[in-house]
Short mmCIF file of C-alpha atoms and ligand atoms in Angstrom, two decimals:
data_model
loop_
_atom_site.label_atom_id
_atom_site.label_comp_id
_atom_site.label_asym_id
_atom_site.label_seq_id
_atom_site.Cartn_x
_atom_site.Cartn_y
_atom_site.Cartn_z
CA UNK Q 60 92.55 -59.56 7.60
CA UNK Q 61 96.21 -59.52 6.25
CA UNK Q 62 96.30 -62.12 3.57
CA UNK Q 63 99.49 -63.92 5.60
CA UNK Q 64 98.83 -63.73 9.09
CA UNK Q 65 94.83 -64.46 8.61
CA UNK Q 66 95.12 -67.49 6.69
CA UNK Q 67 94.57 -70.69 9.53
CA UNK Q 68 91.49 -68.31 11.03
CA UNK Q 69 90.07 -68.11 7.02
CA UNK Q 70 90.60 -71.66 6.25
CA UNK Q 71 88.22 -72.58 9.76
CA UNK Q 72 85.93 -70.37 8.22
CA UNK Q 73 85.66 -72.44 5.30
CA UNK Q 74 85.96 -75.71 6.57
CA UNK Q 75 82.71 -74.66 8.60
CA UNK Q 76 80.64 -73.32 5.81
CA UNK Q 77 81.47 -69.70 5.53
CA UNK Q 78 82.22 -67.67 2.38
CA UNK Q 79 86.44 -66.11 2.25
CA UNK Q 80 87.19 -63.40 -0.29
CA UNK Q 81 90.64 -64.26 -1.05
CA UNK Q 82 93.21 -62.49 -3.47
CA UNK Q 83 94.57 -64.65 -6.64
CA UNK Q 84 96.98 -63.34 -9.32
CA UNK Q 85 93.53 -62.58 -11.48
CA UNK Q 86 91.21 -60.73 -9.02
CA UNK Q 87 89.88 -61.64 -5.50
CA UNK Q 88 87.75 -64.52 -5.30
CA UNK Q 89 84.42 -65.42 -3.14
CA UNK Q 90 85.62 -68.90 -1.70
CA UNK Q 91 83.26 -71.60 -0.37
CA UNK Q 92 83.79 -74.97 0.22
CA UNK Q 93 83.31 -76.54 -3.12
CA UNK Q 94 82.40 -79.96 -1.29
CA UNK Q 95 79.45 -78.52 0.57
CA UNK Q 96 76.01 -77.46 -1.24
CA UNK Q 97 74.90 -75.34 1.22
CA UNK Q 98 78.41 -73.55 1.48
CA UNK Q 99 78.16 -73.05 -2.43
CA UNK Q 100 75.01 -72.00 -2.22
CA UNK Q 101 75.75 -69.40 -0.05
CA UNK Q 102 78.18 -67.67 -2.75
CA UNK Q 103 74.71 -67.37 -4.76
CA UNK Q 104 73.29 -65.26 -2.76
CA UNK Q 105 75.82 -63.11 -1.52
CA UNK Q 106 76.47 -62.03 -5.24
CA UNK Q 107 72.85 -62.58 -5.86
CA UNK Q 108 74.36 -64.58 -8.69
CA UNK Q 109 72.04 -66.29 -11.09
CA UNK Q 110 71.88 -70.55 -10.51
CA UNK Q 111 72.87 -70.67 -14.08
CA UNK Q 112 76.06 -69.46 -13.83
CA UNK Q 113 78.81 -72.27 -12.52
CA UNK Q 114 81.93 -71.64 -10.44
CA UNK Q 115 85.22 -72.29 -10.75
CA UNK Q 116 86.97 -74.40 -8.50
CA UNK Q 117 90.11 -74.15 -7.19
CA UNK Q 118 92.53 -76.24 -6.07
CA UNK Q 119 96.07 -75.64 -3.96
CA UNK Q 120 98.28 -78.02 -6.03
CA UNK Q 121 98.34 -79.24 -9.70
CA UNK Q 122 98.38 -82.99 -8.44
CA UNK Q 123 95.01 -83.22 -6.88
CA UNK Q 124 93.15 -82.56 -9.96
CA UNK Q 125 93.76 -86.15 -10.63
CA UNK Q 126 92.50 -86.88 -6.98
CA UNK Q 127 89.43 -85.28 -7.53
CA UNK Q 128 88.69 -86.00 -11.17
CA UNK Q 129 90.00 -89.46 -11.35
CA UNK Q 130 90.58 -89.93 -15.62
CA UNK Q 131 91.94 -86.26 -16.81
CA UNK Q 132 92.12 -86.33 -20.83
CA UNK Q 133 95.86 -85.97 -21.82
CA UNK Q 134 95.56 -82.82 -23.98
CA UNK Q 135 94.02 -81.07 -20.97
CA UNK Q 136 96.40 -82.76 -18.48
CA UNK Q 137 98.83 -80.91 -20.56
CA UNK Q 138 97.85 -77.48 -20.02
CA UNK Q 139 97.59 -77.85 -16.85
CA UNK Q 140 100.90 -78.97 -16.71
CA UNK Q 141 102.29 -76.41 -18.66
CA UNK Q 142 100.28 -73.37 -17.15
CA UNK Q 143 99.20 -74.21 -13.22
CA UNK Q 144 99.69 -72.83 -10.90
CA UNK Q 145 98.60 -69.85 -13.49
CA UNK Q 146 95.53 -68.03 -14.82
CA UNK Q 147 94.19 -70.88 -17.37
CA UNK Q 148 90.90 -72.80 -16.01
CA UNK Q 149 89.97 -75.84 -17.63
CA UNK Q 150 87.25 -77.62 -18.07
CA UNK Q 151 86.39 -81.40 -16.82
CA UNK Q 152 84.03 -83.95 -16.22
CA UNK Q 153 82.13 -83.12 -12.98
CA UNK Q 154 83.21 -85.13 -10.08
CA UNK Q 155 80.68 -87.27 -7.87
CA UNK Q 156 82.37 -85.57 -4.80
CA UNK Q 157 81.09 -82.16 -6.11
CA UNK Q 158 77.49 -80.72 -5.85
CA UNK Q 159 75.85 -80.31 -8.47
CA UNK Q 160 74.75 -76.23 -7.38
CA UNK Q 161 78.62 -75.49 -7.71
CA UNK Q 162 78.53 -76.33 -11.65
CA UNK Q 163 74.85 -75.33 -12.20
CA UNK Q 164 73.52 -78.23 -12.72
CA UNK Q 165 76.87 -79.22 -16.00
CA UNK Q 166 78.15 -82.31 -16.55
CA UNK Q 167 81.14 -80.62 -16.54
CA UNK Q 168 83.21 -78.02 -13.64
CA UNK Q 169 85.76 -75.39 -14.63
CA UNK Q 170 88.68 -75.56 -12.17
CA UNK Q 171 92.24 -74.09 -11.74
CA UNK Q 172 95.45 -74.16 -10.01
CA UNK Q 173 95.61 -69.87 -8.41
CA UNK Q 174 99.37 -68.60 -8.89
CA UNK Q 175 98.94 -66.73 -5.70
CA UNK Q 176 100.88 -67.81 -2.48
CA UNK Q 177 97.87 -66.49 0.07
CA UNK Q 178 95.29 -68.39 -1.86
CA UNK Q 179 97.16 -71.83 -2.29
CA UNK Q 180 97.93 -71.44 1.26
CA UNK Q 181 94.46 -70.67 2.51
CA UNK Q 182 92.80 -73.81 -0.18
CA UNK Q 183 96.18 -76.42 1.44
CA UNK Q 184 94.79 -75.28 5.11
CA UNK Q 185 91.20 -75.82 4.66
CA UNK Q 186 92.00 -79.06 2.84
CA UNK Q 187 89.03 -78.93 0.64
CA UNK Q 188 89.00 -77.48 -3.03
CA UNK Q 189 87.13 -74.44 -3.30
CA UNK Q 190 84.49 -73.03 -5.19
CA UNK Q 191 85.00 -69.15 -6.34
CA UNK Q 192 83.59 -66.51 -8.30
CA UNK Q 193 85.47 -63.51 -9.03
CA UNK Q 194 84.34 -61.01 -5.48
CA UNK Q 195 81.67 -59.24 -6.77
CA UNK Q 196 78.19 -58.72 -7.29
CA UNK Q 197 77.69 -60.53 -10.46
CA UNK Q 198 77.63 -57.68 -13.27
CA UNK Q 199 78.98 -55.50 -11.86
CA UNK Q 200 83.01 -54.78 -11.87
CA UNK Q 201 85.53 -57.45 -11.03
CA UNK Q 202 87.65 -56.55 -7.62
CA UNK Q 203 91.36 -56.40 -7.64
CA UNK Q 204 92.30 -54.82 -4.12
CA UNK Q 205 90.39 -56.26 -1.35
CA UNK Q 206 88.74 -52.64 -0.82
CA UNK Q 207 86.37 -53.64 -3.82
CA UNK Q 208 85.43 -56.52 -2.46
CA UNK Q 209 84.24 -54.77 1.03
CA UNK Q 210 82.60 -52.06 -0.83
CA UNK Q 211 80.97 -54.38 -3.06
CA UNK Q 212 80.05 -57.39 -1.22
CA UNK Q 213 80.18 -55.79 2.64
CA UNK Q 214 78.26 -57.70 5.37
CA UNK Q 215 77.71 -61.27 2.97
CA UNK Q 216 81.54 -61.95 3.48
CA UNK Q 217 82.86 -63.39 6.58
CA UNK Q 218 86.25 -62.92 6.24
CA UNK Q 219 87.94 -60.70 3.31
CA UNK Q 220 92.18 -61.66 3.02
CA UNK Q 221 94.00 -58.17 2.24
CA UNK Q 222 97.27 -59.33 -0.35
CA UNK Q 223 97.14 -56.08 -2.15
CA UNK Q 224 96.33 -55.35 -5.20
CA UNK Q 225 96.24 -58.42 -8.09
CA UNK Q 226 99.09 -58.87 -10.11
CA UNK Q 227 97.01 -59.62 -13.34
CA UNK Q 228 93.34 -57.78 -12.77
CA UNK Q 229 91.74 -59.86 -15.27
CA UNK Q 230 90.17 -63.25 -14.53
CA UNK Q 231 91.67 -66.16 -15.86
CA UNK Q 232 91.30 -67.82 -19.54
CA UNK Q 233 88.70 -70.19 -19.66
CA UNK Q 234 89.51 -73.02 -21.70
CA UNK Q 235 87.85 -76.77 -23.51
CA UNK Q 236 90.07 -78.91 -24.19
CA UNK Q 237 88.55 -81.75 -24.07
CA UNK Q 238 87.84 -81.53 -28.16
CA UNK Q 239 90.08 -82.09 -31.13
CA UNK Q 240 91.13 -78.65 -30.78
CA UNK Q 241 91.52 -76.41 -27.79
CA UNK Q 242 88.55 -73.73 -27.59
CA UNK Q 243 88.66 -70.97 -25.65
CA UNK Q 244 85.51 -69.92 -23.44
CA UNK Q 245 86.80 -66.99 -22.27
CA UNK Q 246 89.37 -64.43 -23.68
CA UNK Q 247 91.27 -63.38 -19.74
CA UNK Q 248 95.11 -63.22 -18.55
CA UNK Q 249 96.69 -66.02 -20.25
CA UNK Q 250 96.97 -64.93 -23.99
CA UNK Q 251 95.80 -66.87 -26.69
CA UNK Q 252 99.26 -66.58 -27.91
CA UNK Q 253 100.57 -68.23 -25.27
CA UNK Q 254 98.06 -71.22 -25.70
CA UNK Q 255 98.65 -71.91 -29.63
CA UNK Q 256 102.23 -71.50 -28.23
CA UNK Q 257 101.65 -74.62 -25.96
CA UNK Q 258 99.38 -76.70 -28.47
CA UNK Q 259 101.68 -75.58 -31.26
CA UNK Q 260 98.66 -74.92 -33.09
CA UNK Q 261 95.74 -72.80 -33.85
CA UNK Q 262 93.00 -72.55 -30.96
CA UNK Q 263 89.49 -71.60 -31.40
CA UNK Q 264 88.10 -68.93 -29.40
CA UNK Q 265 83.98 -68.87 -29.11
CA UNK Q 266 82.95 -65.15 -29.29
CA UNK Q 267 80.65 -65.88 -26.29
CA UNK Q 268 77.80 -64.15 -27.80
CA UNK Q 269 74.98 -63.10 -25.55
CA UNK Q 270 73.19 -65.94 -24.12
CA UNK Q 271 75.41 -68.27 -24.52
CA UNK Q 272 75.14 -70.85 -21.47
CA UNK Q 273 78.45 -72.34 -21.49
CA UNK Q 274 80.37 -69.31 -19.77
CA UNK Q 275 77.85 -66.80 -18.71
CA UNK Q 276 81.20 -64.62 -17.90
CA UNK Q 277 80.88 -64.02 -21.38
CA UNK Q 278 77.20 -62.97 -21.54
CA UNK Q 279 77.70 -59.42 -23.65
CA UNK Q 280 76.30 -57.41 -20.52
CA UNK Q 281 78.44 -57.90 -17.96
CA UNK Q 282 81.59 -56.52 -15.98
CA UNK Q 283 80.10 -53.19 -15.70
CA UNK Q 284 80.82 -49.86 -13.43
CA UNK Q 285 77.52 -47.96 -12.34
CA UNK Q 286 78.02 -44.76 -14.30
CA UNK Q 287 77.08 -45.63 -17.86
CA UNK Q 288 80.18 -46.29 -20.18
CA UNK Q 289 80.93 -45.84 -23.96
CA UNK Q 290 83.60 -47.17 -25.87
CA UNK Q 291 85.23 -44.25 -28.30
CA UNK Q 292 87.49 -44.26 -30.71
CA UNK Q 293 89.55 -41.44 -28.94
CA UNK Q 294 89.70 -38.64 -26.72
CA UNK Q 295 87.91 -35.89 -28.40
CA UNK Q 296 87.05 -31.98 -27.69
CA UNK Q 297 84.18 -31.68 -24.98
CA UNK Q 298 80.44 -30.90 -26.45
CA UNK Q 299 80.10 -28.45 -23.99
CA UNK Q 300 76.29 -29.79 -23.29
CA UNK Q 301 77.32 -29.68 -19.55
CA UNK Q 302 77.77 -33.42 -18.51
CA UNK Q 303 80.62 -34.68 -16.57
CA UNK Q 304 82.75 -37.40 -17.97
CA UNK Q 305 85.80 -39.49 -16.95
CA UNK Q 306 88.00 -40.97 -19.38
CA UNK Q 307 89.90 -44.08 -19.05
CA UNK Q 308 93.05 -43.92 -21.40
CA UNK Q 309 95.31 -46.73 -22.92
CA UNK Q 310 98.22 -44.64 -22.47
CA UNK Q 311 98.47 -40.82 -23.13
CA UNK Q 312 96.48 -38.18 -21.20
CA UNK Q 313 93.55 -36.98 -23.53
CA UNK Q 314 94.55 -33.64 -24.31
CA UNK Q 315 90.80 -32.63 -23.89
CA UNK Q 316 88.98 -31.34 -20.73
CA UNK Q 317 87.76 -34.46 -18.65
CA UNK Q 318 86.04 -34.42 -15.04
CA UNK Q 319 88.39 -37.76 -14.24
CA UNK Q 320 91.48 -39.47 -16.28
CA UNK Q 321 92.70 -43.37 -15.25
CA UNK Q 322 95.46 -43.97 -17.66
CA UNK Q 323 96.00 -47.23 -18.08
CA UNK Q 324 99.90 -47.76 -18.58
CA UNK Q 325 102.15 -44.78 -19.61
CA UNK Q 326 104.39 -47.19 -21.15
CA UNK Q 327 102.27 -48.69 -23.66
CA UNK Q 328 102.18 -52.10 -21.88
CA UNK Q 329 99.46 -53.99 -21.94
CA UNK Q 330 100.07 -56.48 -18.80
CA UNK Q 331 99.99 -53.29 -16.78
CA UNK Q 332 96.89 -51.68 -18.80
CA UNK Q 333 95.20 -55.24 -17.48
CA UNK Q 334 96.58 -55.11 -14.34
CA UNK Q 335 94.98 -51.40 -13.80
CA UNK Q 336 91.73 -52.67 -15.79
CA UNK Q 337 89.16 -52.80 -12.83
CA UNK Q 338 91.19 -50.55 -10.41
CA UNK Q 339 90.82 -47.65 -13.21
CA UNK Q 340 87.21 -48.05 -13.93
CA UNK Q 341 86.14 -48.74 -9.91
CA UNK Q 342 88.10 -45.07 -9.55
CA UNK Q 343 86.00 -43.46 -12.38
CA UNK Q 344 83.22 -44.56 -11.00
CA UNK Q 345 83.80 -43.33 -7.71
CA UNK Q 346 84.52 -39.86 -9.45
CA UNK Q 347 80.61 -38.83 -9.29
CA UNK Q 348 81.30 -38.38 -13.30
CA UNK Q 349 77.66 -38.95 -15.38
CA UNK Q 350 79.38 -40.78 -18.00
CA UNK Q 351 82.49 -42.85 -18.34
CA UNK Q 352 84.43 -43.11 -22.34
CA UNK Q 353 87.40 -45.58 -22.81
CA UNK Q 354 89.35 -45.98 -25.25
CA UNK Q 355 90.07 -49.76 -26.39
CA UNK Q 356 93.67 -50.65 -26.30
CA UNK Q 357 95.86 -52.67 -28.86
CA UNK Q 358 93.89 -56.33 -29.94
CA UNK Q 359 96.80 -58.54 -29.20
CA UNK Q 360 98.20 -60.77 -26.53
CA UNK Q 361 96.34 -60.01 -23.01
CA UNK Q 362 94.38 -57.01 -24.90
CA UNK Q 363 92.26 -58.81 -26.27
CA UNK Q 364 90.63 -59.97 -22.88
CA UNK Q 365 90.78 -56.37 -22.16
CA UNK Q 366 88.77 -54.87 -24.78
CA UNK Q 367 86.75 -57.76 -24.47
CA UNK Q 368 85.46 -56.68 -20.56
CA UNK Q 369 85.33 -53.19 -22.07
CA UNK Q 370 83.04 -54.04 -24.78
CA UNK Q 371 81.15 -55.88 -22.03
CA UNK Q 372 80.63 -53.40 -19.85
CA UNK Q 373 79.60 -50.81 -22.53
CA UNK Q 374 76.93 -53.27 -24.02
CA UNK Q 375 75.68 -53.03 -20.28
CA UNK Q 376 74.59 -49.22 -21.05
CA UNK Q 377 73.81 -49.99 -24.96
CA UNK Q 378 72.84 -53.62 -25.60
CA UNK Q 379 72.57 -52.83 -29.32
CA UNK Q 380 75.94 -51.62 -29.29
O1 TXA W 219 90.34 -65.60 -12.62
C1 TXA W 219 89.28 -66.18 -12.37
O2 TXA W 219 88.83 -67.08 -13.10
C2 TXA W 219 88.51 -65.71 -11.13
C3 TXA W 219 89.33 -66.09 -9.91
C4 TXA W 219 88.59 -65.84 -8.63
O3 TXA W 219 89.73 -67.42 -9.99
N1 TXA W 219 87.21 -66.31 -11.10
C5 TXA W 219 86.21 -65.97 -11.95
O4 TXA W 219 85.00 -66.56 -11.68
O5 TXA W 219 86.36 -65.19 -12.86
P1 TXA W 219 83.60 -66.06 -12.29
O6 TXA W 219 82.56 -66.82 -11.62
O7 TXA W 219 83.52 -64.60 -12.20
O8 TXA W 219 83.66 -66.55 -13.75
C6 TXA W 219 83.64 -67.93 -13.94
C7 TXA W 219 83.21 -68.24 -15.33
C8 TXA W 219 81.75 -67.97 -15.51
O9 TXA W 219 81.54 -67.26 -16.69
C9 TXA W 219 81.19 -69.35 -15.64
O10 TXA W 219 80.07 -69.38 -16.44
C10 TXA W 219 82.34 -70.12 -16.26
O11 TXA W 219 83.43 -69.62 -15.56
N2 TXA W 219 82.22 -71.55 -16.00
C11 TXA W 219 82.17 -72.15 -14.81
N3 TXA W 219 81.99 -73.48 -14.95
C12 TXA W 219 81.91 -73.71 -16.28
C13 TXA W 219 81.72 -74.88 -17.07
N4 TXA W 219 81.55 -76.08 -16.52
N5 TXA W 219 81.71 -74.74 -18.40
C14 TXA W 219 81.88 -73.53 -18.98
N6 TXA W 219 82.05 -72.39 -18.28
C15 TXA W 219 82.07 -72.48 -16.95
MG1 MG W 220 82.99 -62.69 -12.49
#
């Protein structure tokens, strides 16, 4: 459904139990009713999701985090302040008004304000906050056109909302800052840079190392295409042993024979190498290629949560990476 027109019809949906893929600036979300168990429960199993990992819930307007939380700590108040409606999540205390299944069982819930018109609209109409997961099965690639999310998800959606591709394709940054000092849970589109920026100091940022519980987005395996990927340092010459690879390129077109090239932003920019993250790699895989390379791109500002997913998805293929 068109992401304007479908909006009262999606929000019905929710209200009654049913699970919305909905665009945000980050990628497309799996909405349920945060306030209903069994709704929540139901975004489990379409992503056949582990009960571990919590969702994020998300609310239409900055002001009714205070609704729903009651007592929000001042240096996270803050942030939100400063960054929502935007691609920062934050964590709180878990309300009583939310089930436990939507936080996995934490005393705390992640939750953010979407800077997306479609998806504030669609949360203000069905008048509950919502509980979403990035549209995908869990593991796998994020989606961020709402043609990933029907070829991904299919049948275990009700309704998917078509706004076009996401303006940032990468999730949000996941931050505590509930501490002395901010940390951050996971790297995503809001720079670090950005946050010391805010706090006018350093902030810590947890490498999320495998099995980690916290933020299971950051387990090391995760984010991955189908066709097994490799991180390189570069393009280089073909081996000439016969298999097929794609290569997904910062920004220059390798100069060496590949089956399939993404590049990732001409320009050198890395909001649009982000942007074309997930759309890139969803196209290589598509390709029928037996093996996908990338190259990492530039470890500052937002590419740092790029090359993050990237090493992600390669420790998929090659957990001792
Ligand atoms: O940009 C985004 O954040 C997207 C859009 C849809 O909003 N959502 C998203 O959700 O990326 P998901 O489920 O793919 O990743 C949510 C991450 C998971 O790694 C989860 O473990 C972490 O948030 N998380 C949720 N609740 C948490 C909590 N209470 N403490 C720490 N991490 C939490
Ligand atoms: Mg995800």
């Amino acid at each position: 459904m068109p992401a304007d027109s479908g909006i009262a019809e999606a929000a019905a949906v929710l209200r009654t139990g049913g699970l919305v893929a909905f665009p945000t600036e980050t990628v497309y979300g799996l909405g349920a009713n945060a306030l209903d168990a069994r709704a929540a429960a139901r975004i489990f199993e379409a992503k056949a999701r582990p009960s571990f990992d919590p969702l994020i819930t998300h609310l239409a307007d900055p002001a009714e985090l205070a609704k729903l939380v009651g007592d929000v700590p001042p240096a996270v108040a803050a942030l939100a302040d400063r960054f929502w409606p935007g691609a920062l999540t934050l964590i709180v205390d878990r309300p009583a008004a939310i089930p436990p299944i939507v936080t996995s069982g934490l005393a705390t819930m992640a939750v953010r304000v979407p800077d997306n018109e479609a998806a504030r609209a669609l949360i203000a109409a069905a008048g509950v906050p919502v509980a979403a997961p990035s549209a995908n099965r869990f593991g796998q690639l994020s989606p961020t056109r709402a043609e990933h999310v029907v070829r991904g998800l299919g049948a275990a959606v009700d309704v998917v909302l078509d706004g076009g591709p996401t303006r940032c394709g990468i999730e949000s940054t996941i931050v505590d800052a509930r501490g002395a000092r901010p940390v951050v849970l996971r790297l995503g589109a809001l720079p670090v840079e950005e946050l010391e920026d805010a706090v006018g100091g350093p902030v810590t940022v947890r490498p999320g190392s495998s099995g980690q519980p916290v933020a299971p987005g950051t387990l090391a395996a995760h984010y991955a295409p189908r066709t097994p990927l490799r991180l390189v340092a570069g393009a280089q010459p073909s081996p000439g042993d016969g298999v097929r690879r794609g290569f997904l390129a910062f920004r220059e077109r390798p100069a060496a024979e590949y089956a399939a090239v993404e590049v990732l932003s001409a320009a050198g920019d890395l909001t649009e190498a982000a942007a074309r993250l997930f759309d890139g790699l969803h196209r290589l895989d598509a390709a029928g290629v037996d093996e996908i390379l990338v190259e990492p791109v530039p470890e500052v500002g937002v590419g740092r949560a790029v090359n993050d997913r990237l090493r992600r998805a390669a420790a998929t293929f090659d957990p001792a990476g």
